[in-house]
PDB file of C-alpha atoms in Angstrom:
ATOM      1  CA  LEU B   1     -81.028 -60.062 -42.223  1.00  0.00           C
ATOM      2  CA  GLN B   2     -78.613 -62.638 -43.587  1.00  0.00           C
ATOM      3  CA  LEU B   3     -78.361 -65.788 -41.495  1.00  0.00           C
ATOM      4  CA  SER B   4     -74.586 -65.737 -41.841  1.00  0.00           C
ATOM      5  CA  LEU B   5     -74.470 -62.552 -39.785  1.00  0.00           C
ATOM      6  CA  LEU B   6     -75.799 -64.485 -36.798  1.00  0.00           C
ATOM      7  CA  LYS B   7     -72.546 -66.354 -36.321  1.00  0.00           C
ATOM      8  CA  GLU B   8     -71.659 -63.679 -33.753  1.00  0.00           C
ATOM      9  CA  VAL B   9     -74.898 -64.031 -31.801  1.00  0.00           C
ATOM     10  CA  SER B  10     -76.174 -66.863 -29.602  1.00  0.00           C
ATOM     11  CA  LEU B  11     -79.946 -66.846 -29.213  1.00  0.00           C
ATOM     12  CA  THR B  12     -81.983 -68.799 -26.730  1.00  0.00           C
ATOM     13  CA  GLY B  13     -85.725 -69.087 -27.219  1.00  0.00           C
ATOM     14  CA  VAL B  14     -88.803 -70.777 -25.886  1.00  0.00           C
ATOM     15  CA  ALA B  15     -88.763 -74.335 -24.610  1.00  0.00           C
ATOM     16  CA  HIS B  16     -92.393 -74.664 -23.524  1.00  0.00           C
ATOM     17  CA  SER B  17     -94.278 -77.924 -23.587  1.00  0.00           C
ATOM     18  CA  GLN B  18     -96.179 -78.459 -26.793  1.00  0.00           C
ATOM     19  CA  ARG B  19     -99.203 -79.844 -24.948  1.00  0.00           C
ATOM     20  CA  ASN B  20    -102.322 -77.906 -25.916  1.00  0.00           C
ATOM     21  CA  GLU B  21    -100.241 -75.674 -28.176  1.00  0.00           C
ATOM     22  CA  SER B  22    -102.992 -75.651 -30.806  1.00  0.00           C
ATOM     23  CA  ALA B  23    -105.816 -74.735 -28.429  1.00  0.00           C
ATOM     24  CA  PRO B  24    -107.356 -71.294 -29.062  1.00  0.00           C
ATOM     25  CA  LEU B  25    -106.394 -68.547 -26.678  1.00  0.00           C
ATOM     26  CA  ARG B  26    -109.069 -67.913 -24.088  1.00  0.00           C
ATOM     27  CA  ALA B  27    -109.363 -66.159 -20.754  1.00  0.00           C
ATOM     28  CA  ARG B  28    -108.804 -68.399 -17.755  1.00  0.00           C
ATOM     29  CA  ALA B  29    -107.989 -67.943 -14.124  1.00  0.00           C
ATOM     30  CA  PRO B  30    -104.241 -68.072 -13.486  1.00  0.00           C
ATOM     31  CA  GLY B  31    -102.972 -71.156 -11.682  1.00  0.00           C
ATOM     32  CA  PRO B  32    -100.922 -71.010  -8.464  1.00  0.00           C
ATOM     33  CA  CYS B  33     -97.601 -70.542 -10.267  1.00  0.00           C
ATOM     34  CA  ALA B  34     -99.008 -67.818 -12.531  1.00  0.00           C
ATOM     35  CA  SER B  35    -100.608 -66.093  -9.536  1.00  0.00           C
ATOM     36  CA  ALA B  36     -97.308 -66.150  -7.670  1.00  0.00           C
ATOM     37  CA  ARG B  37     -95.529 -64.651 -10.682  1.00  0.00           C
ATOM     38  CA  LEU B  38     -98.168 -61.923 -10.921  1.00  0.00           C
ATOM     39  CA  GLU B  39     -97.775 -61.090  -7.238  1.00  0.00           C
ATOM     40  CA  THR B  40     -94.010 -60.922  -7.670  1.00  0.00           C
ATOM     41  CA  GLU B  41     -94.335 -58.638 -10.693  1.00  0.00           C
ATOM     42  CA  GLN B  42     -96.861 -56.414  -8.891  1.00  0.00           C
ATOM     43  CA  ALA B  43     -94.478 -56.035  -5.958  1.00  0.00           C
ATOM     44  CA  ARG B  44     -91.640 -55.264  -8.364  1.00  0.00           C
ATOM     45  CA  PHE B  45     -93.790 -52.576 -10.006  1.00  0.00           C
ATOM     46  CA  ARG B  46     -94.718 -51.007  -6.657  1.00  0.00           C
ATOM     47  CA  ASP B  47     -91.153 -51.033  -5.330  1.00  0.00           C
ATOM     48  CA  ALA B  48     -89.316 -50.007  -8.514  1.00  0.00           C
ATOM     49  CA  PRO B  49     -87.666 -46.566  -8.335  1.00  0.00           C
ATOM     50  CA  GLN B  50     -88.573 -46.150 -12.004  1.00  0.00           C
ATOM     51  CA  PRO B  51     -91.416 -48.379 -13.275  1.00  0.00           C
ATOM     52  CA  ILE B  52     -91.104 -49.814 -16.753  1.00  0.00           C
ATOM     53  CA  SER B  53     -93.868 -47.513 -18.024  1.00  0.00           C
ATOM     54  CA  LEU B  54     -91.762 -44.521 -17.054  1.00  0.00           C
ATOM     55  CA  ARG B  55     -88.580 -46.052 -18.466  1.00  0.00           C
ATOM     56  CA  ARG B  56     -90.294 -46.510 -21.825  1.00  0.00           C
ATOM     57  CA  MET B  57     -91.810 -43.019 -21.994  1.00  0.00           C
ATOM     58  CA  ALA B  58     -88.593 -41.390 -20.800  1.00  0.00           C
ATOM     59  CA  SER B  59     -86.676 -43.261 -23.518  1.00  0.00           C
ATOM     60  CA  LEU B  60     -88.939 -41.710 -26.177  1.00  0.00           C
ATOM     61  CA  ALA B  61     -88.930 -38.074 -25.048  1.00  0.00           C
ATOM     62  CA  ALA B  62     -87.648 -35.837 -22.260  1.00  0.00           C
ATOM     63  CA  LEU B  63     -90.288 -35.708 -19.506  1.00  0.00           C
ATOM     64  CA  SER B  64     -90.721 -33.021 -16.884  1.00  0.00           C
ATOM     65  CA  SER B  65     -91.075 -34.017 -13.234  1.00  0.00           C
ATOM     66  CA  SER B  66     -94.830 -33.455 -13.403  1.00  0.00           C
ATOM     67  CA  GLU B  67     -95.099 -35.618 -16.548  1.00  0.00           C
ATOM     68  CA  SER B  68     -93.073 -38.354 -14.883  1.00  0.00           C
ATOM     69  CA  GLN B  69     -95.439 -38.242 -11.921  1.00  0.00           C
ATOM     70  CA  LEU B  70     -98.434 -38.660 -14.236  1.00  0.00           C
ATOM     71  CA  VAL B  71     -96.914 -41.888 -15.563  1.00  0.00           C
ATOM     72  CA  ARG B  72     -96.035 -43.107 -12.066  1.00  0.00           C
ATOM     73  CA  ALA B  73     -99.620 -42.512 -10.943  1.00  0.00           C
ATOM     74  CA  LEU B  74    -101.154 -44.880 -13.519  1.00  0.00           C
ATOM     75  CA  ARG B  75    -102.944 -47.688 -11.694  1.00  0.00           C
ATOM     76  CA  PRO B  76    -101.867 -51.268 -12.457  1.00  0.00           C
ATOM     77  CA  THR B  77    -104.329 -54.048 -13.206  1.00  0.00           C
ATOM     78  CA  SER B  78    -103.763 -57.786 -13.707  1.00  0.00           C
ATOM     79  CA  LEU B  79    -105.327 -59.938 -16.417  1.00  0.00           C
ATOM     80  CA  PRO B  80    -105.075 -63.685 -17.073  1.00  0.00           C
ATOM     81  CA  GLN B  81    -103.652 -65.274 -20.192  1.00  0.00           C
ATOM     82  CA  GLY B  82    -106.197 -65.180 -23.000  1.00  0.00           C
ATOM     83  CA  ALA B  83    -107.957 -62.031 -21.800  1.00  0.00           C
ATOM     84  CA  VAL B  84    -108.975 -59.677 -24.608  1.00  0.00           C
ATOM     85  CA  LEU B  85    -108.339 -55.957 -24.153  1.00  0.00           C
ATOM     86  CA  SER B  86    -111.229 -54.150 -25.788  1.00  0.00           C
ATOM     87  CA  GLY B  87    -112.948 -50.781 -25.887  1.00  0.00           C
ATOM     88  CA  ALA B  88    -112.278 -47.830 -28.147  1.00  0.00           C
ATOM     89  CA  GLU B  89    -111.396 -45.624 -25.181  1.00  0.00           C
ATOM     90  CA  SER B  90    -109.185 -48.173 -23.439  1.00  0.00           C
ATOM     91  CA  ALA B  91    -105.470 -47.528 -23.210  1.00  0.00           C
ATOM     92  CA  TYR B  92    -102.716 -49.371 -21.386  1.00  0.00           C
ATOM     93  CA  ILE B  93     -98.976 -49.642 -20.943  1.00  0.00           C
ATOM     94  CA  VAL B  94     -97.667 -53.190 -20.534  1.00  0.00           C
ATOM     95  CA  LEU B  95     -95.791 -53.557 -17.242  1.00  0.00           C
ATOM     96  CA  ALA B  96     -95.220 -57.324 -17.196  1.00  0.00           C
ATOM     97  CA  GLY B  97     -96.108 -60.193 -19.506  1.00  0.00           C
ATOM     98  CA  TRP B  98     -96.721 -60.129 -23.255  1.00  0.00           C
ATOM     99  CA  CYS B  99     -99.743 -59.275 -25.391  1.00  0.00           C
ATOM    100  CA  GLY B 100    -100.344 -59.484 -29.120  1.00  0.00           C
ATOM    101  CA  ARG B 101    -102.526 -57.883 -31.775  1.00  0.00           C
ATOM    102  CA  LYS B 102    -104.351 -60.811 -33.361  1.00  0.00           C
ATOM    103  CA  VAL B 103    -105.843 -61.405 -36.796  1.00  0.00           C
ATOM    104  CA  GLY B 104    -108.294 -64.310 -36.780  1.00  0.00           C
ATOM    105  CA  ARG B 105    -109.054 -66.695 -33.941  1.00  0.00           C
ATOM    106  CA  GLY B 106    -107.896 -70.040 -32.702  1.00  0.00           C
ATOM    107  CA  PRO B 107    -104.915 -72.022 -33.999  1.00  0.00           C
ATOM    108  CA  ASP B 108    -105.235 -70.503 -37.473  1.00  0.00           C
ATOM    109  CA  GLY B 109    -105.022 -66.932 -36.158  1.00  0.00           C
ATOM    110  CA  ARG B 110    -101.978 -64.753 -36.679  1.00  0.00           C
ATOM    111  CA  ILE B 111    -100.233 -62.267 -34.416  1.00  0.00           C
ATOM    112  CA  ALA B 112     -99.636 -59.039 -36.323  1.00  0.00           C
ATOM    113  CA  LEU B 113     -97.752 -57.258 -33.527  1.00  0.00           C
ATOM    114  CA  LEU B 114     -96.150 -58.441 -30.293  1.00  0.00           C
ATOM    115  CA  LEU B 115     -96.655 -56.075 -27.357  1.00  0.00           C
ATOM    116  CA  LEU B 116     -93.796 -56.340 -24.869  1.00  0.00           C
ATOM    117  CA  PRO B 117     -93.175 -54.798 -21.430  1.00  0.00           C
ATOM    118  CA  GLY B 118     -93.105 -51.026 -21.818  1.00  0.00           C
ATOM    119  CA  ASP B 119     -95.253 -50.977 -24.976  1.00  0.00           C
ATOM    120  CA  ALA B 120     -98.366 -48.792 -25.180  1.00  0.00           C
ATOM    121  CA  ILE B 121    -101.769 -50.077 -26.287  1.00  0.00           C
ATOM    122  CA  GLY B 122    -104.258 -47.560 -27.703  1.00  0.00           C
ATOM    123  CA  LEU B 123    -102.582 -44.635 -25.994  1.00  0.00           C
ATOM    124  CA  GLN B 124    -102.462 -42.201 -28.893  1.00  0.00           C
ATOM    125  CA  ALA B 125    -105.342 -40.527 -30.734  1.00  0.00           C
ATOM    126  CA  PRO B 126    -106.199 -40.594 -33.561  1.00  0.00           C
ATOM    127  CA  ARG B 127    -106.268 -44.365 -33.759  1.00  0.00           C
ATOM    128  CA  TRP B 128    -104.597 -46.320 -36.543  1.00  0.00           C
ATOM    129  CA  ALA B 129    -105.522 -49.555 -38.311  1.00  0.00           C
ATOM    130  CA  VAL B 130    -103.870 -51.959 -35.852  1.00  0.00           C
ATOM    131  CA  ASP B 131    -105.926 -50.465 -32.993  1.00  0.00           C
ATOM    132  CA  ASP B 132    -108.955 -52.238 -34.502  1.00  0.00           C
ATOM    133  CA  MET B 133    -107.287 -55.633 -34.034  1.00  0.00           C
ATOM    134  CA  PRO B 134    -108.016 -57.232 -30.657  1.00  0.00           C
ATOM    135  CA  ALA B 135    -105.130 -57.167 -28.209  1.00  0.00           C
ATOM    136  CA  VAL B 136    -104.903 -60.528 -26.438  1.00  0.00           C
ATOM    137  CA  ALA B 137    -102.877 -61.376 -23.340  1.00  0.00           C
ATOM    138  CA  LEU B 138    -100.438 -64.060 -24.506  1.00  0.00           C
ATOM    139  CA  THR B 139     -99.330 -64.603 -20.894  1.00  0.00           C
ATOM    140  CA  PRO B 140    -100.687 -63.383 -17.553  1.00  0.00           C
ATOM    141  CA  VAL B 141    -100.092 -59.627 -17.708  1.00  0.00           C
ATOM    142  CA  ILE B 142     -99.921 -56.524 -15.559  1.00  0.00           C
ATOM    143  CA  LEU B 143    -101.032 -53.352 -17.322  1.00  0.00           C
ATOM    144  CA  ALA B 144    -100.993 -49.688 -16.337  1.00  0.00           C
ATOM    145  CA  GLN B 145    -104.454 -48.261 -17.023  1.00  0.00           C
ATOM    146  CA  ALA B 146    -103.992 -45.159 -19.176  1.00  0.00           C
ATOM    147  CA  GLY B 147    -107.457 -44.484 -20.590  1.00  0.00           C
ATOM    148  CA  GLU B 148    -107.942 -41.242 -18.673  1.00  0.00           C
ATOM    149  CA  LEU B 149    -104.445 -40.071 -19.574  1.00  0.00           C
ATOM    150  CA  ARG B 150    -105.214 -40.766 -23.242  1.00  0.00           C
ATOM    151  CA  ARG B 151    -108.456 -38.778 -23.027  1.00  0.00           C
ATOM    152  CA  GLN B 152    -106.781 -35.802 -21.373  1.00  0.00           C
ATOM    153  CA  LEU B 153    -103.943 -35.755 -23.895  1.00  0.00           C
ATOM    154  CA  ALA B 154    -106.379 -36.023 -26.822  1.00  0.00           C
ATOM    155  CA  GLN B 155    -108.478 -33.123 -25.527  1.00  0.00           C
ATOM    156  CA  LYS B 156    -105.370 -31.120 -24.621  1.00  0.00           C
ATOM    157  CA  GLU B 157    -106.459 -30.807 -21.016  1.00  0.00           C
ATOM    158  CA  LEU B 158    -102.890 -31.446 -19.887  1.00  0.00           C
ATOM    159  CA  ALA B 159     -99.874 -29.226 -20.466  1.00  0.00           C
ATOM    160  CA  ALA B 160     -97.617 -32.224 -21.085  1.00  0.00           C
ATOM    161  CA  PRO B 161     -95.778 -31.726 -24.378  1.00  0.00           C
ATOM    162  CA  GLY B 162     -93.055 -34.215 -23.546  1.00  0.00           C
ATOM    163  CA  LEU B 163     -95.519 -36.954 -22.663  1.00  0.00           C
ATOM    164  CA  ALA B 164     -97.632 -36.231 -25.751  1.00  0.00           C
ATOM    165  CA  LEU B 165     -94.508 -36.541 -27.914  1.00  0.00           C
ATOM    166  CA  ALA B 166     -93.567 -39.821 -26.216  1.00  0.00           C
ATOM    167  CA  CYS B 167     -97.043 -41.207 -26.948  1.00  0.00           C
ATOM    168  CA  ARG B 168     -96.792 -40.242 -30.620  1.00  0.00           C
ATOM    169  CA  ARG B 169     -93.373 -41.849 -30.903  1.00  0.00           C
ATOM    170  CA  ALA B 170     -94.654 -44.987 -29.163  1.00  0.00           C
ATOM    171  CA  VAL B 171     -97.281 -45.347 -31.888  1.00  0.00           C
ATOM    172  CA  MET B 172     -94.669 -44.767 -34.601  1.00  0.00           C
ATOM    173  CA  ARG B 173     -92.535 -47.536 -33.076  1.00  0.00           C
ATOM    174  CA  GLY B 174     -95.507 -49.893 -33.156  1.00  0.00           C
ATOM    175  CA  GLN B 175     -96.024 -49.098 -36.831  1.00  0.00           C
ATOM    176  CA  ALA B 176     -92.345 -49.757 -37.540  1.00  0.00           C
ATOM    177  CA  PHE B 177     -92.553 -53.165 -35.846  1.00  0.00           C
ATOM    178  CA  CYS B 178     -95.634 -53.982 -37.947  1.00  0.00           C
ATOM    179  CA  PHE B 179     -93.589 -53.180 -41.051  1.00  0.00           C
ATOM    180  CA  ASN B 180     -90.859 -55.462 -39.699  1.00  0.00           C
ATOM    181  CA  ALA B 181     -93.432 -58.256 -39.427  1.00  0.00           C
ATOM    182  CA  LEU B 182     -94.575 -57.671 -43.015  1.00  0.00           C
ATOM    183  CA  TYR B 183     -90.962 -57.783 -44.205  1.00  0.00           C
ATOM    184  CA  ARG B 184     -90.383 -61.059 -42.356  1.00  0.00           C
ATOM    185  CA  LEU B 185     -93.462 -62.660 -43.898  1.00  0.00           C
ATOM    186  CA  GLY B 186     -92.761 -61.462 -47.416  1.00  0.00           C
ATOM    187  CA  GLN B 187     -88.989 -61.590 -47.766  1.00  0.00           C
ATOM    188  CA  GLN B 188     -87.383 -64.039 -45.337  1.00  0.00           C
ATOM    189  CA  THR B 189     -86.897 -67.761 -44.925  1.00  0.00           C
ATOM    190  CA  ALA B 190     -88.089 -69.467 -41.740  1.00  0.00           C
ATOM    191  CA  ALA B 191     -84.634 -69.290 -40.120  1.00  0.00           C
ATOM    192  CA  GLU B 192     -84.244 -65.636 -41.072  1.00  0.00           C
ATOM    193  CA  ARG B 193     -87.684 -64.836 -39.635  1.00  0.00           C
ATOM    194  CA  ILE B 194     -86.805 -66.454 -36.316  1.00  0.00           C
ATOM    195  CA  ALA B 195     -83.443 -64.696 -36.093  1.00  0.00           C
ATOM    196  CA  HIS B 196     -84.869 -61.319 -37.128  1.00  0.00           C
ATOM    197  CA  LEU B 197     -87.711 -61.487 -34.577  1.00  0.00           C
ATOM    198  CA  LEU B 198     -85.467 -62.623 -31.722  1.00  0.00           C
ATOM    199  CA  LEU B 199     -83.000 -59.812 -32.413  1.00  0.00           C
ATOM    200  CA  GLU B 200     -85.879 -57.314 -32.498  1.00  0.00           C
ATOM    201  CA  ILE B 201     -87.204 -58.623 -29.168  1.00  0.00           C
ATOM    202  CA  ARG B 202     -83.753 -58.377 -27.599  1.00  0.00           C
ATOM    203  CA  MET B 203     -83.450 -54.773 -28.769  1.00  0.00           C
ATOM    204  CA  ARG B 204     -86.915 -53.790 -27.523  1.00  0.00           C
ATOM    205  CA  LEU B 205     -86.476 -55.379 -24.091  1.00  0.00           C
ATOM    206  CA  GLY B 206     -82.982 -53.941 -23.741  1.00  0.00           C
ATOM    207  CA  GLU B 207     -84.331 -50.428 -24.239  1.00  0.00           C
ATOM    208  CA  VAL B 208     -86.390 -50.763 -21.037  1.00  0.00           C
ATOM    209  CA  GLN B 209     -83.722 -52.659 -19.090  1.00  0.00           C
ATOM    210  CA  GLU B 210     -85.565 -55.969 -19.336  1.00  0.00           C
ATOM    211  CA  ALA B 211     -82.627 -57.746 -20.978  1.00  0.00           C
ATOM    212  CA  ALA B 212     -79.300 -58.480 -19.338  1.00  0.00           C
ATOM    213  CA  GLY B 213     -76.809 -58.117 -22.150  1.00  0.00           C
ATOM    214  CA  ASP B 214     -77.769 -60.764 -24.700  1.00  0.00           C
ATOM    215  CA  THR B 215     -80.037 -62.630 -22.249  1.00  0.00           C
ATOM    216  CA  PHE B 216     -83.792 -62.093 -22.241  1.00  0.00           C
ATOM    217  CA  ARG B 217     -87.003 -63.992 -21.493  1.00  0.00           C
ATOM    218  CA  ILE B 218     -89.540 -65.174 -24.051  1.00  0.00           C
ATOM    219  CA  PRO B 219     -92.542 -66.291 -21.975  1.00  0.00           C
ATOM    220  CA  ILE B 220     -94.957 -67.067 -24.829  1.00  0.00           C
ATOM    221  CA  SER B 221     -95.712 -70.538 -26.165  1.00  0.00           C
ATOM    222  CA  GLN B 222     -94.163 -71.935 -29.310  1.00  0.00           C
ATOM    223  CA  ASN B 223     -97.618 -71.798 -30.888  1.00  0.00           C
ATOM    224  CA  ALA B 224     -97.782 -68.038 -30.272  1.00  0.00           C
ATOM    225  CA  MET B 225     -94.290 -67.666 -31.702  1.00  0.00           C
ATOM    226  CA  ALA B 226     -95.366 -69.603 -34.795  1.00  0.00           C
ATOM    227  CA  GLN B 227     -98.391 -67.322 -35.184  1.00  0.00           C
ATOM    228  CA  ALA B 228     -96.146 -64.252 -34.987  1.00  0.00           C
ATOM    229  CA  LEU B 229     -93.805 -65.688 -37.629  1.00  0.00           C
ATOM    230  CA  GLY B 230     -96.409 -67.012 -40.057  1.00  0.00           C
ATOM    231  CA  LEU B 231     -95.080 -70.574 -39.664  1.00  0.00           C
ATOM    232  CA  SER B 232     -96.689 -73.863 -38.755  1.00  0.00           C
ATOM    233  CA  LEU B 233     -95.694 -75.278 -35.383  1.00  0.00           C
ATOM    234  CA  VAL B 234     -94.028 -78.243 -37.119  1.00  0.00           C
ATOM    235  CA  HIS B 235     -91.994 -75.960 -39.412  1.00  0.00           C
ATOM    236  CA  LEU B 236     -90.975 -73.742 -36.481  1.00  0.00           C
ATOM    237  CA  ASN B 237     -89.734 -76.689 -34.412  1.00  0.00           C
ATOM    238  CA  ARG B 238     -87.894 -78.222 -37.381  1.00  0.00           C
ATOM    239  CA  THR B 239     -86.140 -74.920 -38.101  1.00  0.00           C
ATOM    240  CA  LEU B 240     -85.241 -74.408 -34.453  1.00  0.00           C
ATOM    241  CA  ARG B 241     -83.635 -77.841 -34.363  1.00  0.00           C
ATOM    242  CA  VAL B 242     -81.508 -76.994 -37.399  1.00  0.00           C
ATOM    243  CA  MET B 243     -80.465 -73.654 -35.909  1.00  0.00           C
ATOM    244  CA  ARG B 244     -79.576 -75.358 -32.646  1.00  0.00           C
ATOM    245  CA  ARG B 245     -77.566 -77.973 -34.499  1.00  0.00           C
ATOM    246  CA  ASP B 246     -75.661 -75.194 -36.268  1.00  0.00           C
ATOM    247  CA  ARG B 247     -75.049 -73.527 -32.879  1.00  0.00           C
ATOM    248  CA  LEU B 248     -76.922 -70.381 -33.862  1.00  0.00           C
ATOM    249  CA  ILE B 249     -79.396 -70.719 -30.999  1.00  0.00           C
ATOM    250  CA  GLU B 250     -79.742 -72.421 -27.642  1.00  0.00           C
ATOM    251  CA  LEU B 251     -83.159 -73.179 -26.161  1.00  0.00           C
ATOM    252  CA  GLU B 252     -83.602 -73.387 -22.427  1.00  0.00           C
ATOM    253  CA  GLN B 253     -86.692 -72.779 -20.272  1.00  0.00           C
ATOM    254  CA  GLY B 254     -88.074 -69.700 -21.937  1.00  0.00           C
ATOM    255  CA  LYS B 255     -84.855 -67.685 -21.877  1.00  0.00           C
ATOM    256  CA  ALA B 256     -82.862 -66.190 -24.712  1.00  0.00           C
ATOM    257  CA  ARG B 257     -79.239 -65.138 -24.905  1.00  0.00           C
TER     258      ARG B 257
END
């Protein structure tokens, strides 16, 4: 992606406080504000005519009414920021919040793959290499528990060809985004990495109606963004300042446009 092509696009990213940015991710109880956001998201999931899990699967393959009902019936669970999703038989679909596949721990760790609302985690068998990386909640998250659905699809206990195809395509998408990350790390400057990732996020959120035109939320910390881009926090902030000065991006309270 050439930076000159971004003249047509205004991006807005994360403006989180840098306090404790370098602290390792760890599970902790959500504070009052986080709890309120979780309750709001849970209510939105319950009341939505088409939950984000169904929007994602339906965007990947045509689902029958019975297959759609299987996705609707997945039970949601809430986890705090820093929680690690583990277990070979575990499978989830992200309903709210962001997760990431991590390599290494603490401030020197790297995020190999961002998992956004609508993305599947461990849903398809056989597993692939990234499934062995721990998935960490980068924000408080709500997940649809899909372990039993994964088991039934793997053992062909369900006559759900559309849903099985959607699961396979979900894994292929995850692999493609991993390749995107490798390309960013190996071929792009810091500014190009930032622009490329933000455009990818906008595309992915737009596919599940979580972006309003060019506007979308980025709820993760700048430290997590730096880990996803293979940049130091200092280099990320310096590059963001330059891009803001050149009117390529605007940063305001965790929103992007």
